[in-house]
Amino acid sequence: MASAGAAPRATSSAPKDVAAKALSASASVGCPACDLDRFQGDGTVPRLAGMGRDYLAKTTADFRTRARGNNPGMSDLMLATSPDDLAALVDYLAGL
Protein backbone atom coordinates (compact mmCIF):
# COMPACT_ATOMS: atom_id res chain seq x y z
CA MET A 1 0.00 0.00 0.00
CA ALA A 2 1.30 3.48 -0.86
CA SER A 3 2.23 5.75 1.99
CA ALA A 4 0.16 8.85 2.66
CA GLY A 5 0.94 11.56 0.15
CA ALA A 6 2.82 9.23 -2.22
CA ALA A 7 1.77 9.21 -5.85
CA PRO A 8 0.14 5.96 -6.91
CA ARG A 9 2.33 3.69 -9.01
CA ALA A 10 1.66 4.00 -12.74
CA THR A 11 -0.03 1.01 -14.38
CA SER A 12 1.35 -0.38 -17.62
CA SER A 13 -0.27 -2.71 -20.11
CA ALA A 14 3.02 -4.65 -20.22
CA PRO A 15 2.88 -8.17 -18.76
CA LYS A 16 3.65 -8.30 -15.03
CA ASP A 17 7.03 -10.02 -15.50
CA VAL A 18 8.07 -7.39 -18.05
CA ALA A 19 6.89 -4.58 -15.79
CA ALA A 20 8.80 -6.05 -12.83
CA LYS A 21 11.99 -6.34 -14.90
CA ALA A 22 11.55 -2.79 -16.22
CA LEU A 23 10.98 -1.30 -12.77
CA SER A 24 13.99 -3.15 -11.38
CA ALA A 25 16.19 -1.86 -14.23
CA SER A 26 14.79 1.63 -13.81
CA ALA A 27 15.59 1.65 -10.11
CA SER A 28 19.10 0.27 -10.64
CA VAL A 29 20.10 3.10 -13.00
CA GLY A 30 18.10 5.80 -11.24
CA CYS A 31 15.53 6.69 -13.91
CA PRO A 32 13.05 8.23 -11.45
CA ALA A 33 15.64 10.81 -10.38
CA CYS A 34 15.13 12.65 -13.68
CA ASP A 35 12.07 11.14 -15.33
CA LEU A 36 10.10 11.12 -12.06
CA ASP A 37 8.26 8.21 -10.48
CA ARG A 38 5.59 7.93 -13.19
CA PHE A 39 7.92 8.78 -16.08
CA GLN A 40 5.90 11.93 -16.71
CA GLY A 41 8.96 14.14 -17.13
CA ASP A 42 9.08 17.75 -16.01
CA GLY A 43 10.25 20.95 -17.67
CA THR A 44 13.26 20.02 -19.81
CA VAL A 45 12.97 16.29 -19.03
CA PRO A 46 10.74 14.63 -21.61
CA ARG A 47 7.75 12.48 -20.75
CA LEU A 48 8.44 8.81 -21.47
CA ALA A 49 5.12 7.37 -20.26
CA GLY A 50 2.95 6.30 -23.15
CA MET A 51 5.40 7.19 -25.91
CA GLY A 52 5.32 4.92 -28.95
CA ARG A 53 7.23 1.66 -28.70
CA ASP A 54 9.11 2.27 -31.97
CA TYR A 55 10.17 5.76 -30.86
CA LEU A 56 11.36 4.50 -27.47
CA ALA A 57 13.27 1.59 -29.03
CA LYS A 58 14.98 3.86 -31.57
CA THR A 59 15.85 6.49 -28.99
CA THR A 60 17.25 3.85 -26.64
CA ALA A 61 19.33 2.34 -29.47
CA ASP A 62 20.54 5.78 -30.55
CA PHE A 63 21.71 6.58 -27.03
CA ARG A 64 23.47 3.18 -26.79
CA THR A 65 25.36 3.76 -30.05
CA ARG A 66 25.92 7.43 -29.21
CA ALA A 67 24.15 8.38 -32.46
CA ARG A 68 22.09 10.64 -30.24
CA GLY A 69 24.64 12.86 -28.56
CA ASN A 70 22.52 15.50 -26.85
CA ASN A 71 22.79 13.78 -23.45
CA PRO A 72 26.02 11.82 -22.89
CA GLY A 73 24.80 10.76 -19.44
CA MET A 74 21.87 8.94 -21.03
CA SER A 75 24.27 7.13 -23.36
CA ASP A 76 26.28 6.00 -20.36
CA LEU A 77 23.12 4.75 -18.62
CA MET A 78 21.92 2.92 -21.73
CA LEU A 79 25.31 1.26 -22.13
CA ALA A 80 25.27 0.20 -18.47
CA THR A 81 21.85 -1.44 -18.89
CA SER A 82 21.47 -4.86 -20.52
CA PRO A 83 19.61 -5.06 -23.84
CA ASP A 84 17.00 -7.33 -22.19
CA ASP A 85 16.38 -4.76 -19.45
CA LEU A 86 16.12 -1.98 -22.03
CA ALA A 87 13.60 -4.00 -24.05
CA ALA A 88 11.53 -4.46 -20.89
CA LEU A 89 11.73 -0.71 -20.19
CA VAL A 90 10.59 0.09 -23.72
CA ASP A 91 7.60 -2.25 -23.43
CA TYR A 92 6.73 -0.96 -19.96
CA LEU A 93 6.97 2.73 -20.90
CA ALA A 94 5.00 2.26 -24.11
CA GLY A 95 2.26 0.61 -22.09
CA LEU A 96 1.86 3.45 -19.59
CSV table of C-alpha atoms in Angstrom, one decimal:
chain,number,residue,atom,x,y,z
A,1,MET,CA,0.0,0.0,0.0
A,2,ALA,CA,1.3,3.5,-0.9
A,3,SER,CA,2.2,5.8,2.0
A,4,ALA,CA,0.2,8.9,2.7
A,5,GLY,CA,0.9,11.6,0.2
A,6,ALA,CA,2.8,9.2,-2.2
A,7,ALA,CA,1.8,9.2,-5.9
A,8,PRO,CA,0.1,6.0,-6.9
A,9,ARG,CA,2.3,3.7,-9.0
A,10,ALA,CA,1.7,4.0,-12.7
A,11,THR,CA,0.0,1.0,-14.4
A,12,SER,CA,1.3,-0.4,-17.6
A,13,SER,CA,-0.3,-2.7,-20.1
A,14,ALA,CA,3.0,-4.6,-20.2
A,15,PRO,CA,2.9,-8.2,-18.8
A,16,LYS,CA,3.6,-8.3,-15.0
A,17,ASP,CA,7.0,-10.0,-15.5
A,18,VAL,CA,8.1,-7.4,-18.0
A,19,ALA,CA,6.9,-4.6,-15.8
A,20,ALA,CA,8.8,-6.0,-12.8
A,21,LYS,CA,12.0,-6.3,-14.9
A,22,ALA,CA,11.5,-2.8,-16.2
A,23,LEU,CA,11.0,-1.3,-12.8
A,24,SER,CA,14.0,-3.2,-11.4
A,25,ALA,CA,16.2,-1.9,-14.2
A,26,SER,CA,14.8,1.6,-13.8
A,27,ALA,CA,15.6,1.6,-10.1
A,28,SER,CA,19.1,0.3,-10.6
A,29,VAL,CA,20.1,3.1,-13.0
A,30,GLY,CA,18.1,5.8,-11.2
A,31,CYS,CA,15.5,6.7,-13.9
A,32,PRO,CA,13.0,8.2,-11.4
A,33,ALA,CA,15.6,10.8,-10.4
A,34,CYS,CA,15.1,12.7,-13.7
A,35,ASP,CA,12.1,11.1,-15.3
A,36,LEU,CA,10.1,11.1,-12.1
A,37,ASP,CA,8.3,8.2,-10.5
A,38,ARG,CA,5.6,7.9,-13.2
A,39,PHE,CA,7.9,8.8,-16.1
A,40,GLN,CA,5.9,11.9,-16.7
A,41,GLY,CA,9.0,14.1,-17.1
A,42,ASP,CA,9.1,17.8,-16.0
A,43,GLY,CA,10.3,20.9,-17.7
A,44,THR,CA,13.3,20.0,-19.8
A,45,VAL,CA,13.0,16.3,-19.0
A,46,PRO,CA,10.7,14.6,-21.6
A,47,ARG,CA,7.7,12.5,-20.8
A,48,LEU,CA,8.4,8.8,-21.5
A,49,ALA,CA,5.1,7.4,-20.3
A,50,GLY,CA,3.0,6.3,-23.2
A,51,MET,CA,5.4,7.2,-25.9
A,52,GLY,CA,5.3,4.9,-29.0
A,53,ARG,CA,7.2,1.7,-28.7
A,54,ASP,CA,9.1,2.3,-32.0
A,55,TYR,CA,10.2,5.8,-30.9
A,56,LEU,CA,11.4,4.5,-27.5
A,57,ALA,CA,13.3,1.6,-29.0
A,58,LYS,CA,15.0,3.9,-31.6
A,59,THR,CA,15.9,6.5,-29.0
A,60,THR,CA,17.3,3.9,-26.6
A,61,ALA,CA,19.3,2.3,-29.5
A,62,ASP,CA,20.5,5.8,-30.5
A,63,PHE,CA,21.7,6.6,-27.0
A,64,ARG,CA,23.5,3.2,-26.8
A,65,THR,CA,25.4,3.8,-30.1
A,66,ARG,CA,25.9,7.4,-29.2
A,67,ALA,CA,24.2,8.4,-32.5
A,68,ARG,CA,22.1,10.6,-30.2
A,69,GLY,CA,24.6,12.9,-28.6
A,70,ASN,CA,22.5,15.5,-26.8
A,71,ASN,CA,22.8,13.8,-23.5
A,72,PRO,CA,26.0,11.8,-22.9
A,73,GLY,CA,24.8,10.8,-19.4
A,74,MET,CA,21.9,8.9,-21.0
A,75,SER,CA,24.3,7.1,-23.4
A,76,ASP,CA,26.3,6.0,-20.4
A,77,LEU,CA,23.1,4.7,-18.6
A,78,MET,CA,21.9,2.9,-21.7
A,79,LEU,CA,25.3,1.3,-22.1
A,80,ALA,CA,25.3,0.2,-18.5
A,81,THR,CA,21.9,-1.4,-18.9
A,82,SER,CA,21.5,-4.9,-20.5
A,83,PRO,CA,19.6,-5.1,-23.8
A,84,ASP,CA,17.0,-7.3,-22.2
A,85,ASP,CA,16.4,-4.8,-19.5
A,86,LEU,CA,16.1,-2.0,-22.0
A,87,ALA,CA,13.6,-4.0,-24.0
A,88,ALA,CA,11.5,-4.5,-20.9
A,89,LEU,CA,11.7,-0.7,-20.2
A,90,VAL,CA,10.6,0.1,-23.7
A,91,ASP,CA,7.6,-2.2,-23.4
A,92,TYR,CA,6.7,-1.0,-20.0
A,93,LEU,CA,7.0,2.7,-20.9
A,94,ALA,CA,5.0,2.3,-24.1
A,95,GLY,CA,2.3,0.6,-22.1
A,96,LEU,CA,1.9,3.5,-19.6
